[in-house]
Short mmCIF file of C-alpha atoms in Angstrom, two decimals:
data_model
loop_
_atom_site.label_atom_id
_atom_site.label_comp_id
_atom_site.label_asym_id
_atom_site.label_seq_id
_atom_site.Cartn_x
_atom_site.Cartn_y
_atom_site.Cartn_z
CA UNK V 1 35.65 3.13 9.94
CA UNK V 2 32.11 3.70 10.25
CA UNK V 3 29.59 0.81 8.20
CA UNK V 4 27.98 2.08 5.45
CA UNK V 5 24.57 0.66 4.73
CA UNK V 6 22.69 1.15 0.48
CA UNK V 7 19.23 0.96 0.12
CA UNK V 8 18.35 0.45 -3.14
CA UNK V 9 14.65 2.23 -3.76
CA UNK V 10 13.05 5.10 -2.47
CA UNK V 11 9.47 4.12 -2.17
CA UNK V 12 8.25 3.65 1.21
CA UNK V 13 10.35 0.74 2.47
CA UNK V 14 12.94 1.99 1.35
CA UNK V 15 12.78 5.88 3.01
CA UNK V 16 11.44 4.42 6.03
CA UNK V 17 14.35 1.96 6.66
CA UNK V 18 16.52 4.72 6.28
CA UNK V 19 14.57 7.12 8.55
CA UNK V 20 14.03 4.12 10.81
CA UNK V 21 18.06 3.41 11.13
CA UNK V 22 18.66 7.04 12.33
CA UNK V 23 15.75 6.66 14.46
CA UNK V 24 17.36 3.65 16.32
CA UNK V 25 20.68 5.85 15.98
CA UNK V 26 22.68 3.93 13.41
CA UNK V 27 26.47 5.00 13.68
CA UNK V 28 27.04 4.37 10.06
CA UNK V 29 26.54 6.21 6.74
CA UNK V 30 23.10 5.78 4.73
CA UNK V 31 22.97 6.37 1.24
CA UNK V 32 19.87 5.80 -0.83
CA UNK V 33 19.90 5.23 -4.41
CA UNK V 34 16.78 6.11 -6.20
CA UNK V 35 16.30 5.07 -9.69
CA UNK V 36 13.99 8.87 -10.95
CA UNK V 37 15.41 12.28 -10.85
CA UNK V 38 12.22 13.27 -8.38
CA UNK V 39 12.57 13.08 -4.10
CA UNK V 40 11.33 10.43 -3.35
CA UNK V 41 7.45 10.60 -3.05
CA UNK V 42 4.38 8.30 -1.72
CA UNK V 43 2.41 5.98 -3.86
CA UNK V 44 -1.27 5.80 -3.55
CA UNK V 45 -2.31 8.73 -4.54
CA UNK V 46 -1.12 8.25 -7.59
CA UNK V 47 -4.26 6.94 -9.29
CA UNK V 48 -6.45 8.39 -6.64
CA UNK V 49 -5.88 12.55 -5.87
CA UNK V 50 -3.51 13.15 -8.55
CA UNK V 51 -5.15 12.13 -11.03
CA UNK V 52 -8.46 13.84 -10.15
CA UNK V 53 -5.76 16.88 -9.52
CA UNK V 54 -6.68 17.41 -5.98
CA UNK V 55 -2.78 16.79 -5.07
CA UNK V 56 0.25 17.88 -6.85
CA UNK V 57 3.20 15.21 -6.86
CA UNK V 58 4.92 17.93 -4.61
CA UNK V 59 2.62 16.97 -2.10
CA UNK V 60 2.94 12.89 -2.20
CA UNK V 61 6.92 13.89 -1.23
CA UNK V 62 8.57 11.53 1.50
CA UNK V 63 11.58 12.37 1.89
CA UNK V 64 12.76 16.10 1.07
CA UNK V 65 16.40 16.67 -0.01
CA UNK V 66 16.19 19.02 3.17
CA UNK V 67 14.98 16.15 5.50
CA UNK V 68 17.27 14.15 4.19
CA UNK V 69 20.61 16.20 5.00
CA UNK V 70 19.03 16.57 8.10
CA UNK V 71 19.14 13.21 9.17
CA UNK V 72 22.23 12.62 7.37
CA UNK V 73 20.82 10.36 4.88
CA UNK V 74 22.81 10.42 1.69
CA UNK V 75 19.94 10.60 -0.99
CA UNK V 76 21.37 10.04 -4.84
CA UNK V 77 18.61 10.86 -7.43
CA UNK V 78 18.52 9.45 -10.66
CA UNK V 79 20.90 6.33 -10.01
CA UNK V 80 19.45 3.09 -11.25
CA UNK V 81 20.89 0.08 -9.69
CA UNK V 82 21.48 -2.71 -12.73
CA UNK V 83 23.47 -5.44 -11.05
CA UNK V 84 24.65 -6.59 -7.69
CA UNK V 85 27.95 -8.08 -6.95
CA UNK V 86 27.70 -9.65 -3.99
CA UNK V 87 31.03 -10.98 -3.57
CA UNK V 88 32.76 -7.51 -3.94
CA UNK V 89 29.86 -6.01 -1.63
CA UNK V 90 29.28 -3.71 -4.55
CA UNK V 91 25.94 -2.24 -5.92
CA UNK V 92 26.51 -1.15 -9.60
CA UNK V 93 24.62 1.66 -10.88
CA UNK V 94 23.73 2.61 -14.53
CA UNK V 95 26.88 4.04 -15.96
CA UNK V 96 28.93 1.94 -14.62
CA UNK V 97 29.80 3.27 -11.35
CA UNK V 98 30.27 0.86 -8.14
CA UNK V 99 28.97 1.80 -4.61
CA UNK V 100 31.03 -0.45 -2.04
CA UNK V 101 28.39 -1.82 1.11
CA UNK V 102 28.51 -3.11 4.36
CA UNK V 103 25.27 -3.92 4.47
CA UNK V 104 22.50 -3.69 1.45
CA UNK V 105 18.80 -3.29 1.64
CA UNK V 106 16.85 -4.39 -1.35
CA UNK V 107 13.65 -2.28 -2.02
CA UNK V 108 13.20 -1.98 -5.41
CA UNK V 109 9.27 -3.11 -5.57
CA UNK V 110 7.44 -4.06 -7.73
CA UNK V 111 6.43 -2.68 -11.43
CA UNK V 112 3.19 -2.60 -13.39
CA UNK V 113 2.78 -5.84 -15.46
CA UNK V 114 1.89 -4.93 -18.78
CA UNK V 115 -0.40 -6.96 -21.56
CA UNK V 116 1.29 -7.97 -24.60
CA UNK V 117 0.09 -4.77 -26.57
CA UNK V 118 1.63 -2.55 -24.17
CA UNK V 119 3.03 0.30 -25.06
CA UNK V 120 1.15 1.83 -27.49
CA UNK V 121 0.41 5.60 -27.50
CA UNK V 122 -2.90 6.01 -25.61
CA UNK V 123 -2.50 3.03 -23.74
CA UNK V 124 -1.38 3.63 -19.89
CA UNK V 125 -0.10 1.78 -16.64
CA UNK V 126 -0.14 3.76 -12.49
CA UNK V 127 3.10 2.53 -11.13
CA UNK V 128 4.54 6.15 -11.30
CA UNK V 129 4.96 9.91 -10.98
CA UNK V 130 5.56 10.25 -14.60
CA UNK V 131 2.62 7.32 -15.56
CA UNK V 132 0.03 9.22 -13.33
CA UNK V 133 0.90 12.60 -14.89
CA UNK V 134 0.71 11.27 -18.16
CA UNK V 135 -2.59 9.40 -17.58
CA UNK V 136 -3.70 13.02 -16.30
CA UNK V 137 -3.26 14.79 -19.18
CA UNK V 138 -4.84 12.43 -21.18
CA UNK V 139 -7.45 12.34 -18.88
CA UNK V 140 -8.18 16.29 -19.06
CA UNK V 141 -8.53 15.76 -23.22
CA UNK V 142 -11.20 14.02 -22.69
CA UNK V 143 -12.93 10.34 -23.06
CA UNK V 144 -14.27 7.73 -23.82
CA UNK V 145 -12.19 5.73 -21.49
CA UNK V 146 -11.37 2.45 -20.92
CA UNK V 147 -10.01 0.48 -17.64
CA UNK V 148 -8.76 -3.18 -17.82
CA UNK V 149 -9.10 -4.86 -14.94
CA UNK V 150 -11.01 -3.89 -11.80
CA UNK V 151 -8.49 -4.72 -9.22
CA UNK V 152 -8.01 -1.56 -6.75
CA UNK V 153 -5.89 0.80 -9.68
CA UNK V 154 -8.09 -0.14 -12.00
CA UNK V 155 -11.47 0.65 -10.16
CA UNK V 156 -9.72 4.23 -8.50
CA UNK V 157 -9.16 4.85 -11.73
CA UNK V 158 -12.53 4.27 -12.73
CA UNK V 159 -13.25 6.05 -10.50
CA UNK V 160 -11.75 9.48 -10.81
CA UNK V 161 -12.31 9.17 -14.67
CA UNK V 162 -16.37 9.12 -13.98
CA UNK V 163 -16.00 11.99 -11.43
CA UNK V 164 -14.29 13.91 -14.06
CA UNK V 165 -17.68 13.15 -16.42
CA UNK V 166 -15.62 11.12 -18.65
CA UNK V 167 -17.64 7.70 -20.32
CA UNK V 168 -16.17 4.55 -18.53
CA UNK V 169 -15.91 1.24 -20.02
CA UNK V 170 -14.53 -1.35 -17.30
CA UNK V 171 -13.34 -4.73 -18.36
CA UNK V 172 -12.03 -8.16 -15.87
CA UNK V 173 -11.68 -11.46 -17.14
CA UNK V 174 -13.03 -12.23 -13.45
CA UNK V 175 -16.91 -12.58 -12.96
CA UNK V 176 -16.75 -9.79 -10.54
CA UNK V 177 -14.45 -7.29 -9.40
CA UNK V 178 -11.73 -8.43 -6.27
CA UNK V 179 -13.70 -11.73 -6.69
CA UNK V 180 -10.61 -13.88 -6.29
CA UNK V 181 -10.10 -12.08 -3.03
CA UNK V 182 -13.44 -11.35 -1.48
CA UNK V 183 -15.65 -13.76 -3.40
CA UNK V 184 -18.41 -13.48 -5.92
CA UNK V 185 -21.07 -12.31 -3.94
CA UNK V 186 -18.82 -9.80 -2.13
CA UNK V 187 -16.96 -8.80 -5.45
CA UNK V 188 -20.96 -8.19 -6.90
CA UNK V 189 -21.54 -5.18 -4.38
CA UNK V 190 -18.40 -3.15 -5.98
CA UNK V 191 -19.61 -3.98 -10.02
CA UNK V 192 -22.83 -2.41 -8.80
CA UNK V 193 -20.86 0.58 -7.26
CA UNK V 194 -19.13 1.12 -10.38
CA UNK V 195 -22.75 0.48 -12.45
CA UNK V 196 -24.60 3.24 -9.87
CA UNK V 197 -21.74 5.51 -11.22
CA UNK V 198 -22.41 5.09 -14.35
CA UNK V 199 -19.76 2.85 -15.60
CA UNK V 200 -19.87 0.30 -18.18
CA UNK V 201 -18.75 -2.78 -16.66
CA UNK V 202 -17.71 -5.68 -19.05
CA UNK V 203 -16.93 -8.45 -16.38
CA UNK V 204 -16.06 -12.50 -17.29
CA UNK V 205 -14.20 -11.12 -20.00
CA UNK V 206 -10.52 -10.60 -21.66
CA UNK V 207 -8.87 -8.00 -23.83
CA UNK V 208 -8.46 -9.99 -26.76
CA UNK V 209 -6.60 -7.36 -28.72
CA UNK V 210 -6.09 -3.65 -29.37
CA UNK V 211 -5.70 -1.34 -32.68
CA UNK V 212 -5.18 1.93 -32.81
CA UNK V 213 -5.59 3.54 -35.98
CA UNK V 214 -4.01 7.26 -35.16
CA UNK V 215 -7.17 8.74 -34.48
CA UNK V 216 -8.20 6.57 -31.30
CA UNK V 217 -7.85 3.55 -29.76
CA UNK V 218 -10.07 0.15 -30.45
CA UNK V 219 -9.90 -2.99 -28.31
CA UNK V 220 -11.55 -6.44 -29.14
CA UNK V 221 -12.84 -8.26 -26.33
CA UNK V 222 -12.41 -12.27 -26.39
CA UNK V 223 -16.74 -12.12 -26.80
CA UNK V 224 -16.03 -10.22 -29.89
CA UNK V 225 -17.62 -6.95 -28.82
CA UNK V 226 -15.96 -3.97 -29.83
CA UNK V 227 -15.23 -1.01 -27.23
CA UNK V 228 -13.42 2.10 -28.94
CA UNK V 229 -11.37 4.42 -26.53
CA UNK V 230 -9.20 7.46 -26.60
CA UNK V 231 -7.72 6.08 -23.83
CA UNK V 232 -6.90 2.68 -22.30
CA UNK V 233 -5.52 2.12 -18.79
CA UNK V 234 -4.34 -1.07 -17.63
CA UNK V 235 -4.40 -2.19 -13.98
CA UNK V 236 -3.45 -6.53 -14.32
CA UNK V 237 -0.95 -6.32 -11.12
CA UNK V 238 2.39 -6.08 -10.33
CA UNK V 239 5.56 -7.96 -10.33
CA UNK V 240 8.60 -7.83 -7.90
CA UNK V 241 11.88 -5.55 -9.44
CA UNK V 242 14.04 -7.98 -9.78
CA UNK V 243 15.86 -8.07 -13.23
CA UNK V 244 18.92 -6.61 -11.82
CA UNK V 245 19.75 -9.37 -8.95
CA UNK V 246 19.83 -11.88 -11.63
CA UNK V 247 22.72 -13.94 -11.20
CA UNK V 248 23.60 -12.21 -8.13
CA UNK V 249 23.45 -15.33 -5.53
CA UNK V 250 20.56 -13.50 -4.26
CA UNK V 251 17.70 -16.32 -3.86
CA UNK V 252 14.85 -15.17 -6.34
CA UNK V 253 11.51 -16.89 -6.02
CA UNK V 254 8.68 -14.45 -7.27
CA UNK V 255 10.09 -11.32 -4.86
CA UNK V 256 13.20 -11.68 -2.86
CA UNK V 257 13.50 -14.62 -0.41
CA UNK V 258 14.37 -13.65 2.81
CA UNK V 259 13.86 -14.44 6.58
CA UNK V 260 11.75 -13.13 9.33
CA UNK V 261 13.70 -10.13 10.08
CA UNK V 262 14.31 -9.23 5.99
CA UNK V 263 17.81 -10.95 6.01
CA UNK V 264 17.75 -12.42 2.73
CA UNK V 265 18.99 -16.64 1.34
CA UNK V 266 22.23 -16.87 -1.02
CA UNK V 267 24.26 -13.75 0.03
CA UNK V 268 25.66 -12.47 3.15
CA UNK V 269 24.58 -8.38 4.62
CA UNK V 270 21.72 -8.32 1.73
CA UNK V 271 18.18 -7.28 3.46
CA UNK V 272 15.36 -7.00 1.66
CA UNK V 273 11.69 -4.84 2.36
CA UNK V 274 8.68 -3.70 0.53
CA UNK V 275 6.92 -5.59 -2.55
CA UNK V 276 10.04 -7.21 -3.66
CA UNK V 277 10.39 -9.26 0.10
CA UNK V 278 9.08 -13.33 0.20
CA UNK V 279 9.38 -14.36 3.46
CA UNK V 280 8.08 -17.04 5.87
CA UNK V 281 4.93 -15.77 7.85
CA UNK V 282 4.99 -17.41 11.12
CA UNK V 283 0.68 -17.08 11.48
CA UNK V 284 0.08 -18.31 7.96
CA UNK V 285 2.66 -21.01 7.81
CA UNK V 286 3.90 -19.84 4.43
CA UNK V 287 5.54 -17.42 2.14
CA UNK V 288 4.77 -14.35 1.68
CA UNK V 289 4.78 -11.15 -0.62
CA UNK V 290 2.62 -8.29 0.16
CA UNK V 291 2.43 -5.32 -2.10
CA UNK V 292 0.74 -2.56 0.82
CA UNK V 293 1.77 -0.08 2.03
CA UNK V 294 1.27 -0.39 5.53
CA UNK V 295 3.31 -3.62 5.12
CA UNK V 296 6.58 -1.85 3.71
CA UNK V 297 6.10 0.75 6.38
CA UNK V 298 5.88 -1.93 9.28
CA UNK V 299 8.71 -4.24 7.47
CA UNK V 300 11.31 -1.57 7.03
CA UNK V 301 11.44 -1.44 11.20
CA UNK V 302 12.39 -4.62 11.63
CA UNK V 303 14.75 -4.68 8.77
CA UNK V 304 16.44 -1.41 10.44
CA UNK V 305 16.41 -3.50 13.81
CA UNK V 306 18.22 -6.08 12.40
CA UNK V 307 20.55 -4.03 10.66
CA UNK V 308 21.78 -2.17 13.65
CA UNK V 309 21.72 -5.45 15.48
CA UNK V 310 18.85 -5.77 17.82
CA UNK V 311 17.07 -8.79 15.77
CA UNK V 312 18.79 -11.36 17.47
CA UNK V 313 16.00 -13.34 19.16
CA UNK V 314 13.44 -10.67 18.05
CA UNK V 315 9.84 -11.84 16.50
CA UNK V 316 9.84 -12.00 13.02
CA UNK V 317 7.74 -9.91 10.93
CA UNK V 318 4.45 -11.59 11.15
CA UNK V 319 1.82 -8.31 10.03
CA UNK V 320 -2.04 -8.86 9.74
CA UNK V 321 -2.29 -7.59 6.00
CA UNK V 322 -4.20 -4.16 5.58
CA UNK V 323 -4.99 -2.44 2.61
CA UNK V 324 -6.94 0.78 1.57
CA UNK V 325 -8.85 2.08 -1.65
CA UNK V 326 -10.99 4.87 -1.89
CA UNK V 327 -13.35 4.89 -4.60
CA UNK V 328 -16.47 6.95 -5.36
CA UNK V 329 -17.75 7.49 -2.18
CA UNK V 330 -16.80 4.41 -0.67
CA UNK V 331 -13.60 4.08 2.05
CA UNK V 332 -12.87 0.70 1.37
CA UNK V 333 -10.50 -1.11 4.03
CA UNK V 334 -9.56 -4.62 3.61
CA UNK V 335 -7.51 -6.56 6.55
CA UNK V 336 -6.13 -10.06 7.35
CA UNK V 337 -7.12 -12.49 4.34
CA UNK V 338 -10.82 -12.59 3.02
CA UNK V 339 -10.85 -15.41 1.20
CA UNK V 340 -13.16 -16.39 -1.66
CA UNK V 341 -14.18 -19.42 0.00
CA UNK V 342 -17.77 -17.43 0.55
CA UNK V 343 -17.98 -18.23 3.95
CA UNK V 344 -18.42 -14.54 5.60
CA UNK V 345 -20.82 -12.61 7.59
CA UNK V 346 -22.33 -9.21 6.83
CA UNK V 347 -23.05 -6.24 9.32
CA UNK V 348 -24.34 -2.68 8.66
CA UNK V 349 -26.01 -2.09 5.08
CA UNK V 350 -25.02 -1.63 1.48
CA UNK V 351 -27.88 0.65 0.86
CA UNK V 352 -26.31 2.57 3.85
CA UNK V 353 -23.01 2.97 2.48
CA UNK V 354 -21.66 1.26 5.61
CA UNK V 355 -20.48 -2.03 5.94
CA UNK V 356 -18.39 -4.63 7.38
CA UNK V 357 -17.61 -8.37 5.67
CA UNK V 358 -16.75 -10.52 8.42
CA UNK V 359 -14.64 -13.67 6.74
CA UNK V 360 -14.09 -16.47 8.62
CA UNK V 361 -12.22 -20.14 8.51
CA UNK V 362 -16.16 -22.05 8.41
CA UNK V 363 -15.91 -22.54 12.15
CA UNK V 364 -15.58 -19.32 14.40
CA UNK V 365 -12.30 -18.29 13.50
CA UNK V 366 -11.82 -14.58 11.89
CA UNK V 367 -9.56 -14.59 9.09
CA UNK V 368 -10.20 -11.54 7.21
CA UNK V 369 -12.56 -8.01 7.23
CA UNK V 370 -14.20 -5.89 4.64
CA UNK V 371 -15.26 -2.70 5.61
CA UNK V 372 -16.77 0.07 3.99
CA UNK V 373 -17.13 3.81 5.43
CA UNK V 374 -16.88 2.21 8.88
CA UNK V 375 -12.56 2.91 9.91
CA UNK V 376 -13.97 2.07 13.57
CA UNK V 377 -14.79 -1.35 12.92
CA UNK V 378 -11.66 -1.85 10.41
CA UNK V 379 -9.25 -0.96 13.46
CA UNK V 380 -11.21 -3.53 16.05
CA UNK V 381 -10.90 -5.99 12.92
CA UNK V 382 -7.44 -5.44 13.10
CA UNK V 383 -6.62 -5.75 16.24
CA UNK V 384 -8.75 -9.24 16.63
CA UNK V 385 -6.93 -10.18 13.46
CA UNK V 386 -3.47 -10.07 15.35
CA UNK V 387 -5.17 -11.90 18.25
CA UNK V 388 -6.44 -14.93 16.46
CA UNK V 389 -10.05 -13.66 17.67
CA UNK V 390 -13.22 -14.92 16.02
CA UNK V 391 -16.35 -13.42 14.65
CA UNK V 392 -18.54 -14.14 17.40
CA UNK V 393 -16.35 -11.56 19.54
CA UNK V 394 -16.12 -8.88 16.44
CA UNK V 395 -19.54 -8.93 15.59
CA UNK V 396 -20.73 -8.15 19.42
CA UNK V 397 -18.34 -5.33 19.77
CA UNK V 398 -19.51 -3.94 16.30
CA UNK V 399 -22.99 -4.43 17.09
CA UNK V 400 -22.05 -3.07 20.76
CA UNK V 401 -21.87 0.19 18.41
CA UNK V 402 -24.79 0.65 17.25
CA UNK V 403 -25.02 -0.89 13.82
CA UNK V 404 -27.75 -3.52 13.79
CA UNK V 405 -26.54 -6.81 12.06
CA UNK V 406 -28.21 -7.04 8.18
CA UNK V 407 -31.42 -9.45 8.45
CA UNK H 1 6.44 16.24 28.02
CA UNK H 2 5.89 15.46 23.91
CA UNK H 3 2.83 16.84 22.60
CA UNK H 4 0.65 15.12 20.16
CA UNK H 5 -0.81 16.99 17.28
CA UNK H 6 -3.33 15.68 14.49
CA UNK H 7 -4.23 17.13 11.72
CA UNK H 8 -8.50 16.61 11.10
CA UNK H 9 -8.03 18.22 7.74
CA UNK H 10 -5.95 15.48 6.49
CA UNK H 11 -7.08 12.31 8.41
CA UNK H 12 -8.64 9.63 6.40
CA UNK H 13 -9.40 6.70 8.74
CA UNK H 14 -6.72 4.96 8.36
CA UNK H 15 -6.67 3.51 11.85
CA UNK H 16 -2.70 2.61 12.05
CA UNK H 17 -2.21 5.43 14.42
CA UNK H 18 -5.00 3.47 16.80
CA UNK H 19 -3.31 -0.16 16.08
CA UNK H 20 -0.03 0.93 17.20
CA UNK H 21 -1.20 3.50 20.16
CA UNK H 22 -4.48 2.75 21.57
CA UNK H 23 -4.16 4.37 24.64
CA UNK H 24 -3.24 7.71 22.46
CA UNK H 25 -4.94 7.77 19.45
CA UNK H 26 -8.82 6.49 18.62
CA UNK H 27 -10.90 7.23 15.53
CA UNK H 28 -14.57 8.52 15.97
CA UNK H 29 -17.73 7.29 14.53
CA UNK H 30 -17.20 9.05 11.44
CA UNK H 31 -13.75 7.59 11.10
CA UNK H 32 -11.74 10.52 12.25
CA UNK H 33 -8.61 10.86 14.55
CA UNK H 34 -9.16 11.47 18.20
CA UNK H 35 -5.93 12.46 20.41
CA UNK H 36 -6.87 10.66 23.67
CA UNK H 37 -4.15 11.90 25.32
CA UNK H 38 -2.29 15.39 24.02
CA UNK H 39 1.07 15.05 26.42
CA UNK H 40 2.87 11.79 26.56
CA UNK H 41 6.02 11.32 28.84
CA UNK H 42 9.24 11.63 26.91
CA UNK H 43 9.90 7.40 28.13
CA UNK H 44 6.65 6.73 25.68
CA UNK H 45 8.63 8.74 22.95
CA UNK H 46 9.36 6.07 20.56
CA UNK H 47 6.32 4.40 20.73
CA UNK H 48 4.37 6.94 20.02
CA UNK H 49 6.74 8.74 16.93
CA UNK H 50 6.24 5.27 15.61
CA UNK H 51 2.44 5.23 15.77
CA UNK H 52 2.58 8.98 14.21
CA UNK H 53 5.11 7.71 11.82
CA UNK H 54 2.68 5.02 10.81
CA UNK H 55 -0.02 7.94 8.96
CA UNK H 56 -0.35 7.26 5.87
CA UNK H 57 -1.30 10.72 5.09
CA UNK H 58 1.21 12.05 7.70
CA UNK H 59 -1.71 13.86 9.55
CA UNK H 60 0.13 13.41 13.08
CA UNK H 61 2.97 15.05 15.00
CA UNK H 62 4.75 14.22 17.74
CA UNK H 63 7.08 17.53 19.38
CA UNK H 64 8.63 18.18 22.18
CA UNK H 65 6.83 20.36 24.36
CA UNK H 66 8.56 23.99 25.09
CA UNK H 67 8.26 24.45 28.80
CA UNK H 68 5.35 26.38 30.11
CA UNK H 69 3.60 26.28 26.39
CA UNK H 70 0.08 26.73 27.30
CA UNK H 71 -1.73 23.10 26.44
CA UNK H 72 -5.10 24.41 25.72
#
């Protein structure tokens, strides 16, 4: 009898392990549980073109029903996996129903953390479909609006809010926003993006607490100011799904601990990909959970390698990190890690709208890259990234193109 | 033959198309796709379905090529 391998999720990792096992022409049957009733459908545009309603969700799809018969991928909508028996090699699935496996891939992700006075009618998360369409339509009735925290949702958010005309209020408890990732200084040029768009930005401080009183929406911040909203939209992070692999056997650990090729501690056949994976990175000498989506996409390879046996002996997953925001008119493109250790080089010009942040370990080493509006110099970035290259060697091929280094 | 299609109407920059296929794909200046080569062989097949697989934005396309098709 043919193997049958679950994947539990149908965000990225999951839909591209799947596509990735028929691609390496897995034998056995594929059947992918996803928890909504809609195909699954891509991420980040989700507080970026939807919400400025520039793209429909139809067009974020990933995986048609058609595509999905085609490549004989067995796609179950609206079937929520709430436990895993790993003994029994059985996923079980709201309602009650078991789904035998040979082999299981985890990739569940990760979920919007919410503040303690969350929900409340008005108040909004962008994990979702349904979250971005809601946060839409309360969008298009109009502002003021406010954003806590000026991570990457947040500031898209922001964003698209201030491009739609609507008054902005943005609030961090950090001194400046990304500051624990790109440092102070760094983190300064992006609150004075936000304050060139006209956004209020509230930064060093905390959302102490939030009324509503029916009409609108009033939040307390821990300086005592007052900032009154119709809407509030929080972006504070994400955490792993994970709630259902409780008492599983499954090694939990913030994410899902697994190895090097996604093959996870505690339980035998159980993979995992995506957010929810914590593995050992080989280059950073520790473990790792990366919520990108380049990093699910690259992950869910090696996870189908392994699973159709060709990861014996093969590297382990070992990505230089590379995320993407778009906000205003800024392309921002973030690789490797920064840092907020400060120590960084700039090239090109803020005034310019171009720019690259070259981070680096103090000595010569490059260990991370900023770049705005410049994709040129975030793929040579990249690439000396995965070669252990340093700055010296960066900055003369980015100067080599004609972008004079900031005096 | 596979022929290599992008799509300039939907490319943002991305750049994973370059990182996994620099000898096929580049971006420009301005941060757009550039096809550096439109035919691969059908042996580079995978590795190139991979790079196009790796669009964020799905902009590229890798088909076979019907014989005699006129390349352009």
């Amino acid at each position: 009898m043919s193997p049958t391998t679950v994947i539990v999720g149908g965000s990225v990792g999951g839909v591209r392990t799947a596509q990735a096992l028929r691609g390496a022409d897995y034998a056995g049957r594929v059947v992918l549980l996803v928890k909504e009733d809609r195909a699954p459908y891509d991420k980040p545009p989700l507080s970026k073109a939807v919400l400025a309603g520039a793209a429909t969700l139809d067009d974020l799809t990933l995986l048609s029903p058609t595509e999905a018969d085609r490549l004989g991928i067995e796609l179950r909508l609206g079937t929520e996996a709430v436990a895993l028996d790993a003994a029994a090699h059985e996923v079980v699935v709201a309602g009650g129903e078991r789904i035998g496996y040979d082999n299981l891939v985890i990739a569940t992700g990760a979920e919007a953390r919410r503040p303690e006075w969350c929900p409340m009618p008005g108040v909004h998360v962008v994990r979702t479909a349904e979250d971005a369409d809601a946060l839409r339509a309360d969008l298009d009735r109009g502002g003021p609006i406010l954003v806590v925290g000026a991570g990457f949702i947040g500031a898209e958010v922001a964003a698209t809010a201030r491009t739609k005309g609507l008054p902005v209020t943005l609030v961090d408890p950090l001194p400046a926003p990304m500051s624990r990732v790109l440092s102070e200084e760094i983190g300064d040029h992006f609150a004075d993006l936000h304050r060139r768009h006209g956004v209020t930005t509230r930064f060093g401080v905390a959302v102490q607490r939030l009324d509503s009183d029916g009409h609108g929406l009033r939040a307390t911040l821990t300086d005592g100011t007052i900032v009154d909203a119709a809407t509030v939209v929080v972006g504070i992070g994400a955490e792993p799904t994970v709630a259902w692999l409780a008492s599983s056997g499954v090694r939990l650990d913030d994410g899902v601990v697994c190895d090097g090729q996604g093959r996870c501690e505690g339980v035998d056949d159980v993979f995992a990909v995506g957010d929810v994976a914590r593995w050992w990175h080989p280059r950073h000498g520790e473990r790792v959970r990366i919520e990108h989506w380049t990093n699910a996409a690259e992950q869910a390879v090696v996870v189908a390698r392994a699973l159709v046996g060709g990861g014996e002996g093969a590297p382990p997953h070992a990505p230089v990190e590379y995320v993407w925001s778009d906000q205003y008119d800024w392309k921002i493109q973030i690789a490797g890690r920064p840092g907020a250790t400060g120590r960084h080089e700039m090239l090109g010009s803020v005034a310019d709208n171009r720019f690259a942040v070259l981070f680096h370990d103090g000595e010569d080493l490059l260990t991370g890259l900023l770049t705005v509006n410049w994709p040129r110099a975030t793929v040579a970035g990249r690439r000396a990234l995965a070669q252990a290259g340093t700055r010296t060697e960066l900055r003369s091929r980015l100067e080599g193109g004609g972008v004079p280094a900031q005096t | 033959m596979m022929r290599v299609r992008a799509d300039t109407t939907l490319c943002q920059g991305y750049g994973n198309c370059v990182v996994d296929a620099d000898d096929v794909f580049d971006v420009d200046d301005d941060g757009m796709v550039v096809v550096l080569r439109e035919t691969v062989s059908t042996e580079e097949r995978a590795r190139v379905e991979a790079a196009a697989r790796s669009c964020p934005v799905a902009a590229l396309s890798v088909s076979e090529e019907p014989p005699g098709a006129d390349l352009g």
